[in-house]
Amino acid sequence: MSIFIDRNSTVIVQGITGRDGSFHTKQMIEYGTRIVGGVTPGKGGQKFDGSVPVFNTVHEAVKATGANTSVIYVPPMYAADAIMEAADAGIAFIVAITEGVPVNDMTRVHPFVKEKGARLLGPNCPGLITPGQSKVGIIPGRICTPGSIGVVSRSGTLTYEVVYQLTRAGMGQSTCVGIGGDPINGTSFIDCLAAFEADPHTSAVAMMGEIGGTDEQEAAEFVRTRMKKPVVGFIAGQTAPPGRRMGHAGAIISGSAGTAAEKLESFEQAGMGIARRPIEFVEQLRARM
Amino acid sequence: MSIFIDRNSTVIVQGITGRDGSFHTKQMIEYGTRIVGGVTPGKGGQKFDGSVPVFNTVHEAVKATGANTSVIYVPPMYAADAIMEAADAGIAFIVAITEGVPVNDMTRVHPFVKEKGARLLGPNCPGLITPGQSKVGIIPGRICTPGSIGVVSRSGTLTYEVVYQLTRAGMGQSTCVGIGGDPINGTSFIDCLAAFEADPHTSAVAMMGEIGGTDEQEAAEFVRTRMKKPVVGFIAGQTAPPGRRMGHAGAIISGSAGTAAEKLESFEQAGMGIARRPIEFVEQLRARM
Amino acid sequence: MDHQSGEGVNIHEFQAKELLRAEGVPIPPGDVATTAEQAEAIARKIGGMVVVKAQVHTGGRGKAGGVKLAKTASEAGQIAGKILGMQINGLTVHQVLVTAAADIASEAYVGIILDRASRKPVFMVSPAGGIDIEEVAAKTPEKIMKLPIDTRYGLQPYQASELGFFLFPDDVKKVRAASKIMMSLYQAFMKHDASLAEINPLVVTPAGEVLALDAKISIDDNALDRHPDLVKLRDETAEEPSEVDARNSSLTFIKLDGNVGCVVNGAGLAMATMDLVKYYGGEPANFLDIGGSSNPEKVVNALRIITGDPSVKVILFNIFGGITRTDDVANGIVTATKANPLRIPIVIRLTGTNEEIAMKILKDNGFSASSDMDEAVQQAVALATKGGKAA
Amino acid sequence: MDHQSGEGVNIHEFQAKELLRAEGVPIPPGDVATTAEQAEAIARKIGGMVVVKAQVHTGGRGKAGGVKLAKTASEAGQIAGKILGMQINGLTVHQVLVTAAADIASEAYVGIILDRASRKPVFMVSPAGGIDIEEVAAKTPEKIMKLPIDTRYGLQPYQASELGFFLFPDDVKKVRAASKIMMSLYQAFMKHDASLAEINPLVVTPAGEVLALDAKISIDDNALDRHPDLVKLRDETAEEPSEVDARNSSLTFIKLDGNVGCVVNGAGLAMATMDLVKYYGGEPANFLDIGGSSNPEKVVNALRIITGDPSVKVILFNIFGGITRTDDVANGIVTATKANPLRIPIVIRLTGTNEEIAMKILKDNGFSASSDMDEAVQQAVALATKGGKAA
């Protein structure tokens, strides 16, 4: 079917009455996502957009709606608290869109979410979309089309670019996931690859990495040892100078680790296809399916 | 055989060169406990008592000796740290004798030990003894004799009293465990009862509780629903005035919960034998074996 | 509900309020006075209506007349003069708190209690404040919200907000104010190693301000070593003198109403000994635990404290030597009775470490001793009931 | 080893030392000077031998002559006069730290780095201090101990002790001193939301004292909102001016050496665009991410910053509208070029949200635009290489 979300996902929006929250809630509803409630402390009892009930706390929202998914649009200094509130209230899948969450906050949030048995996607991510069924986050719905390619990426607009190319080429997607570029995030490449491998409706995976860190190398090792489905990879930042930051915290090269060359080398060793340009995903995937 | 320790337990002593640590280490060695090392920061490389190697850290001690058990005699303000060090170093069974550990420390230590997969006995406990095999802690060895009665207690000298009576009556013990009287401790009555139930060499259990809290009631419920072996219980503090503390933090009555009457009532409902005086353990156990 | 788990050192209301004020809890201005004149001066400085409150470690101060409203500074002085020196539940009032009176629109309860069942500090809040929270728990438990806090993470803002919405479901401004107070209360609880921290009542004024009108904090005994500042707050004049004496001698002692004075090592055995006294028809005069270390000095102090109680008719020693060396105890008995010969009988039960040496010491000094607990307790009860002489 | 994960705001050595000193780290006395006279006065106050150290955000100060020993106060003044105004790795020295010189018996390295692999701050210590830790990591990795810290519990004393024993296996006094410093370093790291906190070297004096001689702290950009005090420490004179300008316009900008000026939304797409420029034989002049929000003002600022670089031969816009509305971007381009007509060609690629409206706006104002990324990049590279004119 898909990974993480489908037509049955029941979603609440934390920060539903905020600027970004309200805009994207409307977009999600329009796309068909089952938005069952929203949370804004002090606005409990109101209706968003005339129909979506608003609650003061996530606990109340979950109790009243039975939601299993939450998407977070609260300001960065409140994001860690919002994630923990969702996990504590029993939300199983939490998508944190918020950009600029202090990294130290995430060192506590990560084990908390794990202890509660929840899955966190993000923060600082565009969310995810299962085309034709549900979108949770901010990925533009009209660039996607249902199909069998799983897409996973560390960046936002680059994901859109690739998905757009795939759609134009007639290659639909099972689920497109943006895991976010922060140093500490909830869901890794490997988590997504494992889910795609287990999903009967995914036949191949497009993976977009960046310079910095070793997540892509670990993902490649996972592909090599644990996956049967074909995976095509791309690394952004081949021309970035070492040691300078590039907007994402993850997009850094330091010393010998985390270079594009190193990552592409690991892709090759894992037998993955390599897209040198975004557009090459199409031919590389086609060649392997 | 026994629970938690036996002749194969390899034990290190944290605080081995201290006043209490050195005294009881000698007693343990004399009893036959396999003391394989000790830890005192800054005394690494020395030998205790001419033969036991001393290390600077628990990690070093575990690496060098392969110890699976640790007993802690460090001062109260350092006890939480010592317990966490032991758990972090891979010690599976940690016995904290230290009295006077701040309770807030234990609110962090408890989940830490659990996360590391270790078992903590205590703090503020006399430790335990498997007669004829190994003693870890301060229970006087000569009052015990090998046999099939499991003994578990919240207090120290009261345990000795009962064990002494059992031994005088010819009723040997499989293992005698003092779980300690602090509000937050590592091993509960239920943990010990479950272990005794699973131990083929234990035929009956003597359990000594105190007023305060609801541990005994929960233990009684466990006996009722999960145990086949006979259990005889005792509650100290029947004459204690409500709301006053009695040396142990646990020995408190507050409101309707935690009274001796309530606890004894729960024992009766669980079909347990009741010892009204310490000496009555002998007849009550004999009647059920 | 096991409220008071964790042994606590009580501090006075005004001290608790200082600790909370330091964390940012809004509290009406006030100060403590030991004389009527001081009280009047404080009231004058505050201006307007004040409350004069007896500072003693007991509940029911209001019912006992220890809390009074004063309209003027001079009235505050007069009231303070009456309250100072008053006896409340057997304790003398040495200090009063003079604090600004607040108009009250509603009262709530907010507390944190260290809870043994969940192994965590537990927040307990209720919109039904101002009265005894145990009464609320018994009669209307649905009006209490309990929330255990994982101290690895601390109280999170969303939790404080949940607690706040339970108190004020329809007013987000009050929720924010109450949440802030709960964050501060938690900070104070953790910082000072409290076993209990309570604001009762937490009031809302007609203007919508949220204030702490009364506060109670107990500090974990075990943590005092790292809080020298808090040790100073301990007010020994507000406690039973024999218990203060015992604590200063490193003994755990609680005075009771019977006539069999008990000296035991270990709290569990001490309680079991008292129970056995009762079982055989006697009444224990005290709980006394000399602890584990074998220091003859402790025995001397224990005897001094017990014989200081005129209602004690017999002294019962019950010592099971583990860490405690029974010969040390025997030496203590000999030393103490040589210095201050006993005027009441003594029954000694000793067994365990160095028992033979102890028995010899006692015998050489004219004492007899048993190694059987039941036997010793029966003998002590008989002596207390009929009068008579052992040793 | 991904040292610098977490974007960091660098602060100067003297500022880092102040933060550490506040947590109790022993550091030789010193102060910062902006003139030779001030430096001399500080040296006089300190007395004895001092070190004069350039305060710039770059490594290799020593090699560049930015760190010098002075025997007297007047020598310190002379040296400061030489160092002030000096260029080190392209950065002008505006401040020097004058600090007491310490005798050194041995040097160690102590650092905490936020590590993405373990998702924790990681302590990294080495008895081989004073030199570049990356060199130690490469050549003698066994001389480095790494210890991830679970921030739910914080650095525990036993861990600080383990790290201390790794540095000083045979001297428990030094272990204790170093452990205390590590506890303080961790406090500072957490308190200030650092992504990096380093003491290098941590020295032992011949008398056995353990001291921090140099310190470096980077603050997590994302946490600055809760640290207004730290924002003030940001020294914009020590950074590339165009990057400061971009940051103040809420743009992420990094200057590079090529001639194709890139304006992109999203860091990943921005890097992919640069890579594609290179792929087609061109050289990007910069990394510029206008971010997600669609504010025409940002586009105006982006154009101003890029056209300020004389080496830029062509401007390439690559916008994939998601949150970003492409019509806003189009309006920004029109506004900016009306105010300041472009003297170099511009290539525009727009697709996504409100694409049709954007295309119309551009067409109405005489611009052409493509919806294909490869096509646009190829065109821009061709223009940069051969010269020419689009739009």
PDB file of C-alpha atoms in Angstrom, chain D residues 203-347:
ATOM      1  CA  VAL D 203      47.397  22.105  30.802  1.00  0.00           C
ATOM      2  CA  VAL D 204      49.018  20.835  33.938  1.00  0.00           C
ATOM      3  CA  THR D 205      51.510  23.282  35.432  1.00  0.00           C
ATOM      4  CA  PRO D 206      54.770  22.090  37.014  1.00  0.00           C
ATOM      5  CA  ALA D 207      53.035  22.709  40.372  1.00  0.00           C
ATOM      6  CA  GLY D 208      50.301  20.235  39.391  1.00  0.00           C
ATOM      7  CA  GLU D 209      47.559  22.784  38.801  1.00  0.00           C
ATOM      8  CA  VAL D 210      45.098  21.938  35.989  1.00  0.00           C
ATOM      9  CA  LEU D 211      44.122  24.954  33.861  1.00  0.00           C
ATOM     10  CA  ALA D 212      42.250  25.795  30.663  1.00  0.00           C
ATOM     11  CA  LEU D 213      44.611  27.783  28.407  1.00  0.00           C
ATOM     12  CA  ASP D 214      42.416  28.085  25.328  1.00  0.00           C
ATOM     13  CA  ALA D 215      38.693  27.620  24.844  1.00  0.00           C
ATOM     14  CA  LYS D 216      36.292  27.483  21.951  1.00  0.00           C
ATOM     15  CA  ILE D 217      32.493  27.461  22.059  1.00  0.00           C
ATOM     16  CA  SER D 218      30.000  27.379  19.199  1.00  0.00           C
ATOM     17  CA  ILE D 219      26.359  28.065  19.936  1.00  0.00           C
ATOM     18  CA  ASP D 220      23.530  26.250  18.159  1.00  0.00           C
ATOM     19  CA  ASP D 221      21.972  28.813  15.808  1.00  0.00           C
ATOM     20  CA  ASN D 222      18.551  27.337  16.449  1.00  0.00           C
ATOM     21  CA  ALA D 223      18.770  28.046  20.168  1.00  0.00           C
ATOM     22  CA  LEU D 224      19.733  31.716  19.924  1.00  0.00           C
ATOM     23  CA  ASP D 225      16.151  32.844  20.489  1.00  0.00           C
ATOM     24  CA  ARG D 226      16.428  31.764  24.105  1.00  0.00           C
ATOM     25  CA  HIS D 227      19.895  33.253  24.590  1.00  0.00           C
ATOM     26  CA  PRO D 228      19.661  36.987  23.922  1.00  0.00           C
ATOM     27  CA  ASP D 229      22.880  37.412  25.941  1.00  0.00           C
ATOM     28  CA  LEU D 230      24.760  35.163  23.519  1.00  0.00           C
ATOM     29  CA  VAL D 231      23.390  36.850  20.406  1.00  0.00           C
ATOM     30  CA  LYS D 232      25.216  39.962  21.565  1.00  0.00           C
ATOM     31  CA  LEU D 233      28.500  38.043  21.524  1.00  0.00           C
ATOM     32  CA  ARG D 234      28.254  37.480  17.796  1.00  0.00           C
ATOM     33  CA  ASP D 235      31.066  39.492  16.230  1.00  0.00           C
ATOM     34  CA  GLU D 236      30.013  40.419  12.730  1.00  0.00           C
ATOM     35  CA  THR D 237      33.320  42.178  12.056  1.00  0.00           C
ATOM     36  CA  ALA D 238      34.930  38.731  12.193  1.00  0.00           C
ATOM     37  CA  GLU D 239      32.756  37.381   9.364  1.00  0.00           C
ATOM     38  CA  GLU D 240      32.448  37.801   5.589  1.00  0.00           C
ATOM     39  CA  PRO D 241      30.353  41.011   5.100  1.00  0.00           C
ATOM     40  CA  SER D 242      28.094  39.620   2.365  1.00  0.00           C
ATOM     41  CA  GLU D 243      27.257  36.656   4.607  1.00  0.00           C
ATOM     42  CA  VAL D 244      26.368  38.981   7.488  1.00  0.00           C
ATOM     43  CA  ASP D 245      24.176  41.006   5.112  1.00  0.00           C
ATOM     44  CA  ALA D 246      22.446  37.809   3.942  1.00  0.00           C
ATOM     45  CA  ARG D 247      21.845  36.601   7.497  1.00  0.00           C
ATOM     46  CA  ASN D 248      20.331  39.939   8.431  1.00  0.00           C
ATOM     47  CA  SER D 249      17.997  39.501   5.445  1.00  0.00           C
ATOM     48  CA  SER D 250      17.094  35.963   6.670  1.00  0.00           C
ATOM     49  CA  LEU D 251      18.924  34.348   3.778  1.00  0.00           C
ATOM     50  CA  THR D 252      21.462  31.594   4.008  1.00  0.00           C
ATOM     51  CA  PHE D 253      24.400  32.619   1.889  1.00  0.00           C
ATOM     52  CA  ILE D 254      27.931  31.363   1.410  1.00  0.00           C
ATOM     53  CA  LYS D 255      30.308  33.049  -0.965  1.00  0.00           C
ATOM     54  CA  LEU D 256      32.277  30.840  -3.358  1.00  0.00           C
ATOM     55  CA  ASP D 257      34.774  31.461  -6.149  1.00  0.00           C
ATOM     56  CA  GLY D 258      32.749  30.905  -9.368  1.00  0.00           C
ATOM     57  CA  ASN D 259      30.754  33.242 -11.623  1.00  0.00           C
ATOM     58  CA  VAL D 260      27.232  31.749 -11.746  1.00  0.00           C
ATOM     59  CA  GLY D 261      25.184  33.489  -9.058  1.00  0.00           C
ATOM     60  CA  CYS D 262      22.545  31.085  -7.740  1.00  0.00           C
ATOM     61  CA  VAL D 263      19.230  31.941  -6.030  1.00  0.00           C
ATOM     62  CA  VAL D 264      17.382  28.818  -4.918  1.00  0.00           C
ATOM     63  CA  ASN D 265      14.717  27.886  -2.380  1.00  0.00           C
ATOM     64  CA  GLY D 266      15.773  25.040  -0.086  1.00  0.00           C
ATOM     65  CA  ALA D 267      19.286  23.954   0.868  1.00  0.00           C
ATOM     66  CA  GLY D 268      19.142  20.564  -0.831  1.00  0.00           C
ATOM     67  CA  LEU D 269      17.909  22.001  -4.117  1.00  0.00           C
ATOM     68  CA  ALA D 270      20.461  24.809  -3.796  1.00  0.00           C
ATOM     69  CA  MET D 271      23.287  22.306  -3.481  1.00  0.00           C
ATOM     70  CA  ALA D 272      21.860  20.196  -6.314  1.00  0.00           C
ATOM     71  CA  THR D 273      21.697  23.344  -8.470  1.00  0.00           C
ATOM     72  CA  MET D 274      25.344  24.161  -7.742  1.00  0.00           C
ATOM     73  CA  ASP D 275      26.272  20.579  -8.546  1.00  0.00           C
ATOM     74  CA  LEU D 276      24.406  20.826 -11.839  1.00  0.00           C
ATOM     75  CA  VAL D 277      26.207  24.084 -12.719  1.00  0.00           C
ATOM     76  CA  LYS D 278      29.468  22.250 -12.171  1.00  0.00           C
ATOM     77  CA  TYR D 279      28.162  19.200 -14.072  1.00  0.00           C
ATOM     78  CA  TYR D 280      27.591  21.394 -17.142  1.00  0.00           C
ATOM     79  CA  GLY D 281      31.037  22.933 -16.850  1.00  0.00           C
ATOM     80  CA  GLY D 282      30.275  26.088 -14.902  1.00  0.00           C
ATOM     81  CA  GLU D 283      31.357  27.363 -11.472  1.00  0.00           C
ATOM     82  CA  PRO D 284      28.828  28.503  -8.852  1.00  0.00           C
ATOM     83  CA  ALA D 285      29.564  31.912  -7.301  1.00  0.00           C
ATOM     84  CA  ASN D 286      27.661  31.148  -4.150  1.00  0.00           C
ATOM     85  CA  PHE D 287      25.235  29.064  -2.161  1.00  0.00           C
ATOM     86  CA  LEU D 288      22.044  31.031  -1.521  1.00  0.00           C
ATOM     87  CA  ASP D 289      18.897  29.628   0.029  1.00  0.00           C
ATOM     88  CA  ILE D 290      15.939  32.028   0.212  1.00  0.00           C
ATOM     89  CA  GLY D 291      14.128  29.533   2.450  1.00  0.00           C
ATOM     90  CA  GLY D 292      10.494  28.532   2.422  1.00  0.00           C
ATOM     91  CA  SER D 293       8.516  31.687   2.999  1.00  0.00           C
ATOM     92  CA  SER D 294       7.451  33.602  -0.091  1.00  0.00           C
ATOM     93  CA  ASN D 295       8.445  37.151   0.674  1.00  0.00           C
ATOM     94  CA  PRO D 296       9.293  39.336  -2.382  1.00  0.00           C
ATOM     95  CA  GLU D 297      11.611  41.346  -0.097  1.00  0.00           C
ATOM     96  CA  LYS D 298      13.896  38.338   0.254  1.00  0.00           C
ATOM     97  CA  VAL D 299      14.260  38.129  -3.506  1.00  0.00           C
ATOM     98  CA  VAL D 300      15.177  41.803  -3.648  1.00  0.00           C
ATOM     99  CA  ASN D 301      17.849  41.311  -0.967  1.00  0.00           C
ATOM    100  CA  ALA D 302      19.153  38.167  -2.624  1.00  0.00           C
ATOM    101  CA  LEU D 303      19.614  40.021  -5.920  1.00  0.00           C
ATOM    102  CA  ARG D 304      21.321  42.924  -4.186  1.00  0.00           C
ATOM    103  CA  ILE D 305      23.817  40.640  -2.427  1.00  0.00           C
ATOM    104  CA  ILE D 306      24.605  38.575  -5.513  1.00  0.00           C
ATOM    105  CA  THR D 307      25.039  41.512  -7.860  1.00  0.00           C
ATOM    106  CA  GLY D 308      27.369  43.075  -5.281  1.00  0.00           C
ATOM    107  CA  ASP D 309      29.930  40.436  -6.222  1.00  0.00           C
ATOM    108  CA  PRO D 310      31.818  41.697  -9.320  1.00  0.00           C
ATOM    109  CA  SER D 311      32.860  38.189 -10.379  1.00  0.00           C
ATOM    110  CA  VAL D 312      29.256  37.109 -10.984  1.00  0.00           C
ATOM    111  CA  LYS D 313      28.595  36.910 -14.730  1.00  0.00           C
ATOM    112  CA  VAL D 314      25.076  35.485 -14.738  1.00  0.00           C
ATOM    113  CA  ILE D 315      22.219  35.073 -12.262  1.00  0.00           C
ATOM    114  CA  LEU D 316      20.392  31.775 -12.078  1.00  0.00           C
ATOM    115  CA  PHE D 317      17.065  31.479 -10.273  1.00  0.00           C
ATOM    116  CA  ASN D 318      15.877  27.962  -9.506  1.00  0.00           C
ATOM    117  CA  ILE D 319      12.604  27.983  -7.611  1.00  0.00           C
ATOM    118  CA  PHE D 320      10.428  24.972  -6.896  1.00  0.00           C
ATOM    119  CA  GLY D 321       7.249  26.386  -5.414  1.00  0.00           C
ATOM    120  CA  GLY D 322       5.852  24.429  -2.503  1.00  0.00           C
ATOM    121  CA  ILE D 323       5.330  26.761   0.407  1.00  0.00           C
ATOM    122  CA  THR D 324       7.171  29.307  -1.672  1.00  0.00           C
ATOM    123  CA  ARG D 325       4.741  31.009  -4.040  1.00  0.00           C
ATOM    124  CA  THR D 326       6.441  31.451  -7.402  1.00  0.00           C
ATOM    125  CA  ASP D 327       4.377  34.603  -8.149  1.00  0.00           C
ATOM    126  CA  ASP D 328       5.943  36.235  -5.094  1.00  0.00           C
ATOM    127  CA  VAL D 329       9.371  35.371  -6.434  1.00  0.00           C
ATOM    128  CA  ALA D 330       8.441  36.794  -9.857  1.00  0.00           C
ATOM    129  CA  ASN D 331       7.217  39.992  -8.230  1.00  0.00           C
ATOM    130  CA  GLY D 332      10.460  40.236  -6.285  1.00  0.00           C
ATOM    131  CA  ILE D 333      12.508  39.938  -9.463  1.00  0.00           C
ATOM    132  CA  VAL D 334      10.449  42.606 -11.197  1.00  0.00           C
ATOM    133  CA  THR D 335      10.651  45.013  -8.237  1.00  0.00           C
ATOM    134  CA  ALA D 336      14.362  44.559  -7.721  1.00  0.00           C
ATOM    135  CA  THR D 337      15.310  44.960 -11.380  1.00  0.00           C
ATOM    136  CA  LYS D 338      13.109  48.042 -11.780  1.00  0.00           C
ATOM    137  CA  ALA D 339      14.886  49.725  -8.876  1.00  0.00           C
ATOM    138  CA  ASN D 340      18.334  48.569  -9.965  1.00  0.00           C
ATOM    139  CA  PRO D 341      18.457  47.479 -13.594  1.00  0.00           C
ATOM    140  CA  LEU D 342      20.605  44.393 -14.075  1.00  0.00           C
ATOM    141  CA  ARG D 343      23.892  44.715 -15.911  1.00  0.00           C
ATOM    142  CA  ILE D 344      24.309  40.960 -16.238  1.00  0.00           C
ATOM    143  CA  PRO D 345      22.046  38.320 -17.750  1.00  0.00           C
ATOM    144  CA  ILE D 346      19.488  36.406 -15.650  1.00  0.00           C
ATOM    145  CA  VAL D 347      18.115  32.906 -16.206  1.00  0.00           C
TER     146      VAL D 347
END
